[in-house]
Short mmCIF file of C-alpha atoms in Angstrom, two decimals:
data_model
loop_
_atom_site.label_atom_id
_atom_site.label_comp_id
_atom_site.label_asym_id
_atom_site.label_seq_id
_atom_site.Cartn_x
_atom_site.Cartn_y
_atom_site.Cartn_z
CA MET A 11 0.00 0.00 0.00
CA PRO A 12 1.22 3.52 -0.71
CA ASP A 13 1.86 6.20 1.82
CA SER A 14 0.47 9.69 1.52
CA GLN A 15 3.82 11.31 0.88
CA PRO A 16 5.25 12.36 -2.48
CA GLN A 17 7.69 10.09 -4.26
CA PRO A 18 10.61 9.12 -1.95
CA PRO A 19 14.20 9.73 -3.00
CA HIS A 20 16.15 7.21 -5.08
CA SER A 21 13.08 5.85 -6.88
CA SER A 22 11.60 6.38 -10.30
CA SER A 23 8.05 7.64 -10.81
CA SER A 24 5.29 5.06 -10.39
CA SER A 25 1.62 4.97 -11.23
CA SER A 26 -1.10 5.74 -8.70
CA GLY A 27 -0.97 3.64 -5.58
CA SER A 28 1.95 1.52 -6.72
CA SER A 29 4.73 0.11 -4.60
CA SER A 30 7.93 -1.80 -5.23
CA SER A 31 10.29 -3.73 -3.03
CA SER A 32 13.80 -5.00 -3.60
CA ALA A 33 16.58 -6.65 -1.65
CA SER A 34 20.20 -5.93 -2.46
CA GLY A 35 21.96 -9.13 -3.36
CA ALA A 36 18.74 -11.15 -3.48
CA SER A 37 17.09 -12.69 -6.48
CA GLY A 38 13.88 -10.81 -7.20
CA SER A 39 11.70 -8.63 -5.01
CA SER A 40 11.51 -9.24 -1.31
CA GLY A 41 7.90 -8.23 -1.16
CA SER A 42 6.23 -10.46 -3.74
CA ALA A 43 5.32 -14.10 -3.89
CA GLY A 44 7.96 -16.22 -5.50
CA SER A 45 10.52 -13.48 -5.22
CA ALA A 46 13.20 -15.69 -3.79
CA GLY A 47 13.37 -17.70 -6.94
CA SER A 48 14.81 -21.16 -6.55
CA ALA A 49 15.89 -22.26 -3.13
CA GLY A 50 19.19 -20.83 -2.08
CA SER A 51 19.24 -18.11 -4.73
CA ALA A 52 19.01 -15.25 -2.24
CA GLY A 53 22.27 -13.53 -1.56
CA SER A 54 23.83 -14.76 -4.76
CA SER A 55 25.30 -11.39 -5.60
CA GLY A 56 28.34 -11.61 -3.43
CA SER A 57 26.43 -12.66 -0.31
CA SER A 58 26.07 -16.42 -0.32
CA GLY A 59 28.85 -18.06 1.59
CA SER A 60 30.57 -14.78 2.44
CA SER A 61 31.20 -13.42 5.87
CA GLY A 62 28.51 -10.82 5.33
CA SER A 63 30.71 -7.97 6.46
CA PRO A 64 30.34 -4.72 4.56
CA SER A 65 33.87 -4.90 3.25
CA SER A 66 33.18 -8.20 1.53
CA SER A 67 29.95 -7.15 -0.12
CA GLY A 68 31.01 -4.44 -2.55
CA SER A 69 29.16 -1.14 -2.75
CA PRO A 70 26.78 -0.87 0.19
CA SER A 71 23.91 0.50 -1.85
CA SER A 72 24.44 -1.44 -5.04
CA GLY A 73 21.25 -1.58 -7.03
CA PHE A 74 19.65 1.44 -5.35
CA PRO A 75 19.39 4.33 -7.82
CA GLY A 76 19.95 7.83 -6.59
CA SER A 77 22.79 7.12 -4.20
CA SER A 78 26.00 8.83 -5.19
CA GLY A 79 29.70 8.29 -4.91
CA GLN A 80 32.15 5.76 -6.27
CA ALA A 81 35.44 6.84 -4.73
CA GLY A 82 36.65 6.42 -1.16
CA ASP A 83 36.06 3.41 1.03
CA PRO A 84 33.50 1.26 -0.84
CA ALA A 85 32.16 -0.03 2.48
CA ALA A 86 31.54 3.49 3.84
CA LEU A 87 28.01 4.87 3.72
CA LEU A 88 26.78 8.37 4.52
CA LEU A 89 23.09 8.79 5.34
CA CYS A 90 22.27 12.44 4.73
CA GLY A 91 19.48 14.56 6.17
CA ALA A 92 17.75 11.90 8.28
CA ARG A 93 15.37 12.90 11.03
CA LEU A 94 15.68 11.34 14.48
CA THR A 95 12.89 10.76 17.00
CA ASP A 96 14.19 13.64 19.13
CA GLY A 97 13.53 16.04 16.23
CA ARG A 98 17.12 16.54 15.08
CA THR A 99 18.08 16.33 11.42
CA VAL A 100 21.44 14.64 11.07
CA ASP A 101 23.99 12.96 8.84
CA VAL A 102 25.10 9.47 9.88
CA ARG A 103 28.35 7.92 8.68
CA LEU A 104 28.62 4.12 8.65
CA GLY A 105 31.72 1.98 8.29
CA GLY A 106 32.90 -1.47 9.27
CA GLY A 107 29.34 -2.48 10.11
CA ARG A 108 29.00 0.21 12.78
CA ILE A 109 27.92 3.81 13.15
CA GLU A 110 31.10 5.87 12.96
CA ALA A 111 29.69 9.34 13.50
CA VAL A 112 26.45 11.31 13.87
CA GLY A 113 26.50 15.03 13.14
CA THR A 114 24.22 17.89 12.22
CA ALA A 115 22.94 17.82 8.66
CA GLY A 116 25.71 18.68 6.21
CA SER A 117 28.52 18.47 8.76
CA LEU A 118 29.80 15.02 7.77
CA ALA A 119 29.74 15.69 4.04
CA ALA A 120 32.15 18.62 4.23
CA GLY A 121 34.89 16.53 2.63
CA GLY A 122 32.71 15.69 -0.37
CA VAL A 123 31.75 12.33 -1.74
CA ARG A 124 35.34 11.15 -2.13
CA GLY A 125 35.95 11.38 1.59
CA CYS A 126 32.81 9.63 2.81
CA GLY A 127 32.03 6.87 0.30
CA THR A 128 28.48 6.32 -0.94
CA ARG A 129 25.82 8.85 0.01
CA VAL A 130 22.11 8.18 0.48
CA ASP A 131 19.73 11.12 0.76
CA LEU A 132 17.25 10.47 3.60
CA THR A 133 15.50 13.82 3.47
CA GLY A 134 11.93 13.20 4.57
CA TYR A 135 12.80 9.95 6.35
CA LEU A 136 12.78 9.02 10.04
CA LEU A 137 15.85 6.96 11.03
CA LEU A 138 15.40 4.27 13.69
CA PRO A 139 17.18 1.20 15.05
CA ALA A 140 16.09 -1.69 12.85
CA PRO A 141 13.44 -4.10 14.14
CA ALA A 142 14.17 -7.74 14.87
CA GLU A 143 11.76 -10.68 14.57
CA PRO A 144 11.88 -12.86 17.74
CA HIS A 145 9.10 -15.30 16.80
CA ALA A 146 8.91 -16.57 13.22
CA HIS A 147 7.93 -19.97 11.81
CA LEU A 148 9.89 -20.16 8.57
CA ASP A 149 9.36 -23.90 8.07
CA THR A 150 5.60 -23.37 7.64
CA ALA A 151 5.63 -19.79 6.29
CA LEU A 152 3.73 -19.17 3.04
CA SER A 153 2.34 -22.72 3.10
CA ALA A 154 -1.32 -21.63 3.14
CA GLU A 155 -1.04 -20.64 -0.50
CA GLY A 156 -0.63 -24.21 -1.75
CA ASP A 157 -3.20 -26.95 -2.23
CA GLY A 158 -3.41 -29.55 0.50
CA PRO A 159 -1.14 -29.92 3.54
CA ALA A 160 2.17 -28.09 3.75
CA SER A 161 5.07 -29.84 2.06
CA TYR A 162 8.12 -30.60 4.18
CA GLU A 163 10.25 -31.60 1.21
CA ALA A 164 13.64 -30.00 1.83
CA GLN A 165 13.82 -27.83 -1.28
CA GLU A 166 10.29 -26.52 -0.74
CA VAL A 167 10.93 -25.67 2.91
CA GLN A 168 14.15 -23.88 1.95
CA ARG A 169 12.38 -21.90 -0.77
CA ARG A 170 9.58 -20.81 1.56
CA ALA A 171 11.99 -19.99 4.39
CA THR A 172 14.19 -17.90 2.10
CA GLU A 173 11.27 -16.00 0.62
CA ALA A 174 9.71 -15.39 4.04
CA ALA A 175 12.99 -14.09 5.48
CA LEU A 176 13.40 -11.72 2.52
CA LEU A 177 9.84 -10.49 2.94
CA GLN A 178 10.47 -9.71 6.59
CA LEU A 179 13.79 -8.10 5.70
CA GLY A 180 11.91 -5.81 3.33
CA HIS A 181 9.68 -4.85 6.25
CA GLY A 182 12.79 -3.88 8.22
CA ALA A 183 13.71 -6.92 10.35
CA THR A 184 17.45 -7.47 9.99
CA ALA A 185 17.47 -10.40 12.43
CA LEU A 186 15.04 -13.31 12.79
CA ARG A 187 14.58 -16.15 15.26
CA ALA A 188 12.86 -19.07 13.52
CA HIS A 189 11.08 -21.77 15.52
CA VAL A 190 11.40 -25.06 13.61
CA ARG A 191 9.71 -28.36 14.42
CA VAL A 192 11.98 -31.37 14.80
CA GLY A 193 10.96 -34.99 15.08
CA ASP A 194 7.68 -36.57 13.97
CA VAL A 195 7.28 -36.87 10.19
CA GLN A 196 9.79 -34.16 9.25
CA GLY A 197 12.60 -35.45 11.47
CA LEU A 198 15.51 -33.01 11.08
CA GLY A 199 14.77 -32.27 7.42
CA ALA A 200 12.92 -28.99 7.99
CA LEU A 201 15.69 -27.74 10.27
CA ALA A 202 18.35 -28.65 7.72
CA ALA A 203 16.41 -26.72 5.04
CA VAL A 204 16.07 -23.61 7.24
CA LEU A 205 19.77 -23.76 8.12
CA GLN A 206 20.57 -23.89 4.40
CA ALA A 207 18.37 -20.83 3.89
CA ARG A 208 20.34 -19.12 6.65
CA ARG A 209 23.59 -19.77 4.80
CA SER A 210 22.19 -18.41 1.53
CA LEU A 211 20.96 -15.25 3.29
CA ARG A 212 24.29 -14.49 4.96
CA GLY A 213 25.10 -10.81 4.57
CA LEU A 214 21.42 -9.90 4.13
CA THR A 215 19.92 -10.87 7.50
CA GLU A 216 20.82 -12.68 10.72
CA LEU A 217 18.83 -15.90 11.09
CA THR A 218 18.92 -18.11 14.18
CA THR A 219 16.90 -21.26 14.76
CA VAL A 220 14.97 -22.74 17.68
CA ALA A 221 14.60 -26.54 17.77
CA MET A 222 11.01 -27.50 18.71
CA PRO A 223 10.49 -31.19 19.62
CA ARG A 224 6.89 -32.29 20.16
CA VAL A 225 7.25 -34.80 23.02
CA LEU A 226 10.08 -35.13 25.55
CA THR A 227 8.59 -37.38 28.25
CA GLY A 228 7.56 -41.02 28.43
CA VAL A 229 8.61 -43.69 25.95
CA ALA A 230 8.26 -41.36 22.95
CA GLY A 231 10.25 -38.71 24.77
CA ALA A 232 13.52 -40.61 24.44
CA ASP A 233 13.43 -40.17 20.67
CA GLY A 234 12.50 -36.51 21.12
CA LEU A 235 15.45 -35.87 23.41
CA SER A 236 17.83 -37.57 21.00
CA MET A 237 16.43 -35.52 18.13
CA LEU A 238 16.76 -32.31 20.16
CA ARG A 239 20.43 -32.94 20.91
CA ASP A 240 21.09 -33.77 17.25
CA ALA A 241 19.37 -30.52 16.23
CA LEU A 242 21.74 -28.52 18.42
CA LYS A 243 24.73 -30.31 16.91
CA MET A 244 23.41 -29.43 13.42
CA GLY A 245 23.32 -25.72 14.18
CA ALA A 246 20.15 -24.85 16.08
CA SER A 247 21.18 -22.35 18.74
CA VAL A 248 18.08 -22.17 20.96
CA VAL A 249 16.15 -24.92 22.77
CA GLY A 250 12.39 -24.60 22.39
CA GLY A 251 9.17 -26.52 22.19
CA CYS A 252 5.56 -26.63 23.39
CA PRO A 253 5.21 -28.06 26.91
CA ASP A 254 1.43 -27.61 26.76
CA LEU A 255 1.29 -30.37 24.11
CA ASP A 256 3.28 -32.93 26.11
CA PRO A 257 1.44 -35.39 28.41
CA ASP A 258 3.74 -34.17 31.20
CA PRO A 259 4.28 -30.40 30.73
CA THR A 260 6.44 -30.06 33.84
CA GLY A 261 8.62 -32.99 32.80
CA TYR A 262 8.94 -31.42 29.34
CA VAL A 263 10.22 -28.15 30.84
CA GLU A 264 12.68 -30.03 33.04
CA ALA A 265 14.06 -31.85 29.99
CA VAL A 266 14.37 -28.63 27.99
CA LEU A 267 16.18 -26.82 30.78
CA GLU A 268 18.56 -29.77 31.28
CA VAL A 269 19.51 -29.87 27.60
CA ALA A 270 19.88 -26.09 27.48
CA ALA A 271 22.19 -26.17 30.50
CA GLU A 272 24.28 -28.91 28.87
CA HIS A 273 24.82 -26.85 25.72
CA GLY A 274 24.78 -23.34 27.20
CA CYS A 275 21.79 -22.38 25.03
CA PRO A 276 18.93 -19.98 25.69
CA VAL A 277 15.38 -21.36 25.99
CA ASP A 278 12.33 -20.14 24.06
CA LEU A 279 9.09 -22.01 24.82
CA HIS A 280 5.59 -21.84 23.36
CA THR A 281 2.86 -21.67 25.97
CA ASP A 282 -0.63 -20.22 26.14
CA ALA A 283 -0.01 -19.60 29.88
CA ALA A 284 -3.66 -20.29 30.69
CA ASP A 285 -2.76 -22.46 33.71
CA PRO A 286 -1.22 -20.20 36.40
CA ALA A 287 -0.06 -23.09 38.60
CA ARG A 288 1.76 -24.74 35.68
CA LEU A 289 3.30 -21.42 34.67
CA ALA A 290 4.44 -20.81 38.25
CA ARG A 291 6.28 -24.15 38.21
CA LEU A 292 7.92 -23.26 34.89
CA VAL A 293 9.04 -19.90 36.23
CA ALA A 294 10.41 -21.47 39.43
CA MET A 295 12.48 -23.94 37.40
CA ALA A 296 13.66 -21.36 34.86
CA GLY A 297 14.63 -18.59 37.26
CA GLY A 298 18.28 -17.68 37.05
CA LEU A 299 19.05 -19.82 33.99
CA ARG A 300 21.61 -18.17 31.76
CA PRO A 301 21.65 -17.14 28.96
CA GLY A 302 17.93 -16.77 29.63
CA VAL A 303 14.37 -18.03 29.18
CA THR A 304 11.68 -16.64 26.91
CA ILE A 305 8.05 -17.74 26.74
CA GLY A 306 5.22 -16.80 24.42
CA PRO A 307 2.72 -15.95 23.14
CA CYS A 308 0.99 -16.21 26.57
CA GLY A 309 -2.42 -15.20 25.22
CA GLY A 310 -4.08 -17.20 28.00
CA LEU A 311 -2.96 -14.60 30.54
CA SER A 312 -5.50 -12.20 29.07
CA ARG A 313 -8.31 -14.60 30.03
CA LEU A 314 -7.30 -14.87 33.69
CA PRO A 315 -8.49 -12.65 36.57
CA ASP A 316 -6.45 -9.47 36.99
CA GLU A 317 -5.19 -10.44 40.44
CA THR A 318 -3.91 -13.77 39.12
CA VAL A 319 -2.18 -12.03 36.22
CA ARG A 320 -0.52 -9.52 38.55
CA ARG A 321 0.81 -12.30 40.74
CA THR A 322 2.08 -14.20 37.70
CA ALA A 323 3.67 -11.03 36.28
CA ASP A 324 5.55 -10.47 39.54
CA GLN A 325 6.85 -14.05 39.36
CA LEU A 326 7.98 -13.60 35.76
CA ALA A 327 9.75 -10.34 36.58
CA ALA A 328 11.52 -11.81 39.62
CA ALA A 329 12.78 -14.78 37.57
CA GLY A 330 13.89 -12.62 34.63
CA VAL A 331 11.68 -14.50 32.17
CA THR A 332 10.85 -12.57 28.99
CA VAL A 333 7.45 -12.69 27.27
CA VAL A 334 7.11 -12.47 23.48
CA CYS A 335 3.55 -11.58 22.50
CA LEU A 336 1.99 -11.93 19.04
CA PRO A 337 -0.37 -8.96 18.43
CA GLN A 338 -1.05 -10.02 14.82
CA GLY A 339 -2.45 -13.42 15.78
CA SER A 340 -1.39 -16.80 17.05
CA CYS A 341 0.93 -19.40 15.53
CA GLY A 342 1.08 -23.13 15.00
CA GLY A 343 2.69 -23.67 18.40
CA THR A 344 -0.49 -22.83 20.33
CA ASP A 345 -4.15 -23.50 19.68
CA GLN A 346 -5.56 -20.44 21.44
CA ARG A 347 -5.71 -16.85 20.26
CA GLY A 348 -5.36 -13.66 22.23
CA THR A 349 -2.56 -11.27 23.14
CA ALA A 350 -0.76 -11.19 26.45
CA PRO A 351 -1.71 -8.24 28.74
CA VAL A 352 1.32 -6.20 27.74
CA ARG A 353 0.66 -3.10 29.85
CA LEU A 354 0.21 -5.09 33.05
CA LEU A 355 3.32 -7.18 32.35
CA ARG A 356 5.43 -4.11 31.60
CA ALA A 357 4.15 -2.38 34.74
CA ALA A 358 5.39 -5.36 36.78
CA GLY A 359 8.85 -5.07 35.23
CA VAL A 360 8.60 -7.97 32.76
CA ARG A 361 10.53 -7.50 29.53
CA VAL A 362 7.96 -7.73 26.74
CA ALA A 363 8.88 -8.10 23.09
CA ALA A 364 6.56 -8.57 20.12
CA GLY A 365 6.80 -10.95 17.19
CA SER A 366 4.80 -11.76 14.08
CA GLY A 367 4.15 -15.47 14.56
CA ALA A 368 2.49 -17.11 11.58
CA LEU A 369 3.23 -15.76 8.10
CA ARG A 370 0.54 -16.91 5.67
CA ASP A 371 0.36 -20.46 6.98
CA MET A 372 -2.73 -22.34 8.19
CA SER A 373 -2.54 -20.66 11.62
CA ASN A 374 -2.89 -17.23 10.02
CA PRO A 375 -3.39 -17.31 6.23
CA VAL A 376 -3.18 -13.49 6.07
CA GLY A 377 -0.18 -13.00 8.38
CA ARG A 378 2.08 -10.21 7.16
CA GLY A 379 5.25 -10.73 9.15
CA ASP A 380 5.60 -6.97 9.54
CA PRO A 381 7.10 -5.77 12.84
CA LEU A 382 5.68 -2.30 12.29
CA GLU A 383 2.19 -3.78 12.17
CA ALA A 384 2.88 -5.50 15.50
CA ALA A 385 4.00 -2.14 16.95
CA TYR A 386 0.96 -0.40 15.46
CA LEU A 387 -1.38 -2.92 17.09
CA LEU A 388 0.34 -2.58 20.47
CA ALA A 389 -0.25 1.16 20.28
CA SER A 390 -3.73 1.27 18.75
CA ARG A 391 -5.33 -1.76 20.41
CA TYR A 392 -3.39 -2.35 23.62
CA GLY A 393 -2.64 1.19 24.71
CA LEU A 394 1.15 1.41 24.61
CA ARG A 395 2.86 4.64 23.65
CA PRO A 396 4.30 4.58 20.11
CA GLU A 397 7.82 4.66 21.59
CA ASP A 398 7.13 1.64 23.82
CA SER A 399 5.41 -0.19 20.99
CA TYR A 400 8.42 0.26 18.72
CA ASP A 401 10.76 -0.75 21.54
CA ALA A 402 8.92 -4.10 21.73
CA VAL A 403 9.83 -4.92 18.11
CA SER A 404 13.32 -3.40 18.17
CA SER A 405 15.36 -3.01 21.36
CA SER A 406 13.43 -5.56 23.43
CA ALA A 407 13.27 -8.00 20.52
CA ARG A 408 17.03 -7.74 20.03
CA ALA A 409 17.60 -8.31 23.76
CA VAL A 410 15.47 -11.48 23.62
CA MET A 411 17.66 -12.74 20.78
CA GLY A 412 20.90 -11.92 22.58
CA LEU A 413 21.84 -9.25 20.06
CA PRO A 414 23.74 -6.05 20.94
CA GLU A 415 21.81 -2.88 21.58
CA VAL A 416 21.35 -0.45 18.68
CA ARG A 417 21.08 3.32 19.00
CA VAL A 418 21.57 5.98 16.37
CA GLU A 419 24.81 6.99 18.04
CA ALA A 420 28.49 6.53 17.24
CA GLY A 421 29.87 3.12 18.10
CA PHE A 422 26.64 1.15 17.84
CA PRO A 423 25.90 -1.54 15.21
CA ALA A 424 24.69 -0.16 11.87
CA GLU A 425 21.32 -1.97 11.96
CA LEU A 426 18.92 0.75 10.87
CA LEU A 427 15.51 1.37 9.31
CA ALA A 428 14.57 4.59 7.52
CA LEU A 429 10.83 5.25 7.23
CA ARG A 430 9.12 7.92 5.17
CA GLY A 431 7.79 10.37 7.76
CA ASP A 432 8.94 12.70 10.50
CA ARG A 433 7.20 11.35 13.64
CA LEU A 434 7.14 7.82 15.03
CA ALA A 435 3.36 7.75 15.49
CA GLY A 436 2.80 8.73 11.88
CA ALA A 437 5.43 6.26 10.69
CA LEU A 438 3.69 3.38 12.49
CA SER A 439 0.46 4.42 10.80
CA LEU A 440 1.56 5.01 7.20
CA ALA A 441 5.18 3.98 6.76
CA TYR A 442 5.18 2.04 3.51
CA SER A 443 8.40 3.48 2.07
CA ARG A 444 11.34 1.89 3.87
CA ILE A 445 15.11 1.64 3.50
CA VAL A 446 16.80 -1.15 5.47
CA VAL A 447 20.45 -1.12 6.56
CA HIS A 448 22.19 -4.28 7.80
CA ARG A 449 25.86 -4.35 8.80
CA GLY A 450 26.35 -0.89 7.39
CA ARG A 451 24.94 -1.40 3.90
CA VAL A 452 21.54 -0.91 2.33
CA VAL A 453 20.06 -4.40 1.88
CA ALA A 454 16.41 -3.67 1.01
CA ARG A 455 14.28 -0.78 -0.17
CA THR A 456 10.51 -0.50 -0.55
CA SER A 457 9.14 2.53 -2.38
CA ALA A 458 5.50 3.54 -2.37
CA VAL A 459 4.06 6.47 -4.31
CA ARG A 460 0.57 7.94 -4.20
CA GLU A 461 -0.57 10.11 -7.09
CA TYR A 462 -3.98 11.52 -8.01
CA CYS A 463 -5.85 12.00 -11.26
CA ASN A 464 -6.22 15.44 -12.77
CA SER A 465 -8.88 17.39 -10.88
CA ALA A 466 -9.54 20.84 -9.49
CA ALA A 467 -8.83 19.57 -5.97
CA ALA A 468 -5.48 18.10 -7.03
CA VAL A 469 -4.44 21.39 -8.59
CA GLU A 470 -5.65 23.50 -5.67
CA LEU A 471 -3.99 21.37 -3.01
CA GLY A 472 -0.80 20.77 -4.98
CA LEU A 473 -1.21 16.98 -4.83
CA PRO A 474 1.20 14.72 -6.74
CA ARG A 475 -0.19 14.07 -10.21
CA GLN A 476 -0.35 10.92 -12.28
CA GLY A 477 2.16 10.59 -15.09
CA ARG A 478 1.49 10.65 -18.80
CA GLY A 479 -0.92 8.10 -20.13
CA ALA A 480 -2.85 7.90 -16.86
CA LEU A 481 -6.58 8.50 -16.73
CA SER A 482 -7.54 12.13 -16.29
#
């Protein structure tokens, strides 16, 4: 959908209401079905198999018309005229995957293009720390569009996972945590396919995986435990699962925590959290575990009495357990819908992040995977301030994933999102034009243009007009 602003910089004129999306180094558009092409094609332009550092990727804004400069450090990038949330208009110089300097508009370009590398004009854009996606299901993403049940054939899973990751990159998420089922029919095949997608996307986005076994107790649990340990050896970096689906939920949590302690991995569990006594046992067992425990989506908390929720929130805060809510809907890991009571949890001191959950699979056939939509819903439906809503999909989401903090200040990682607009509230409402920076280079751009037909109102108000050949 288009925004209500005139044509953004670096893009050619489009017809009324049109939008385009592209990912640097990826095959095709990141915002359209089938854009990833064949499995593993993403990142083929100097990205696949590389370290992903800016210096190994060539020009940081390759493929993005309107940026200027060929001389100087090819990995250097100067973002000119960006607006910050505090109202300042600044230039931001990036290099070596980090923010090197932030100065008043025009101050960092005094040496000319040759001294600062490639320049990108961000006049009219709001510059923010990039979002991160803490709760994705890439193995089932985009599967609702096919006929019949989702295919778990390796090449198909890799294709869907790659395309879904590119779509979310186009929305602004430069890091994703993907929950992947292991065991049952798919065995370790789906995980292997998602890990292959991660390798092909290196340099475009950071992708980590959560191994999700179905059963970990009883006779069947022995196979699940073996599969879980094999998944970690393959490359999964987080231990997860759905204790609510195991015949012995408490035993399931005990097994997960034991394996996580063995491997030094974080824990990220699916739970509806509708049973306060069961949740209290989970929290008691998880308290103090390092590198940390995350649970979500916890929609069942919203159906409990307020006093029970307050008591549970205090327990979560004391144990340092993080909650990831899913404002856009549920996911395949839980059967119930609803969003955790984010204001009450935050008031108790619980870290709350927000994810997207299902992306056009059978759990949510219209899921968008857009972190800005999650932030918008937290603000419009659940009463958070725009700043707190965006924190849930950016700073708090990165903390959940063990990623370093990002600020638009010198020395911080160059993980940034530029949105057409000048205020955060307006950007959450109508930010369709986006420029995404990962490791100091532009990796995706979505341009949206709104134009109007010839009319007296268009002339009087000075509205952008349709190009030649359009209806008048």
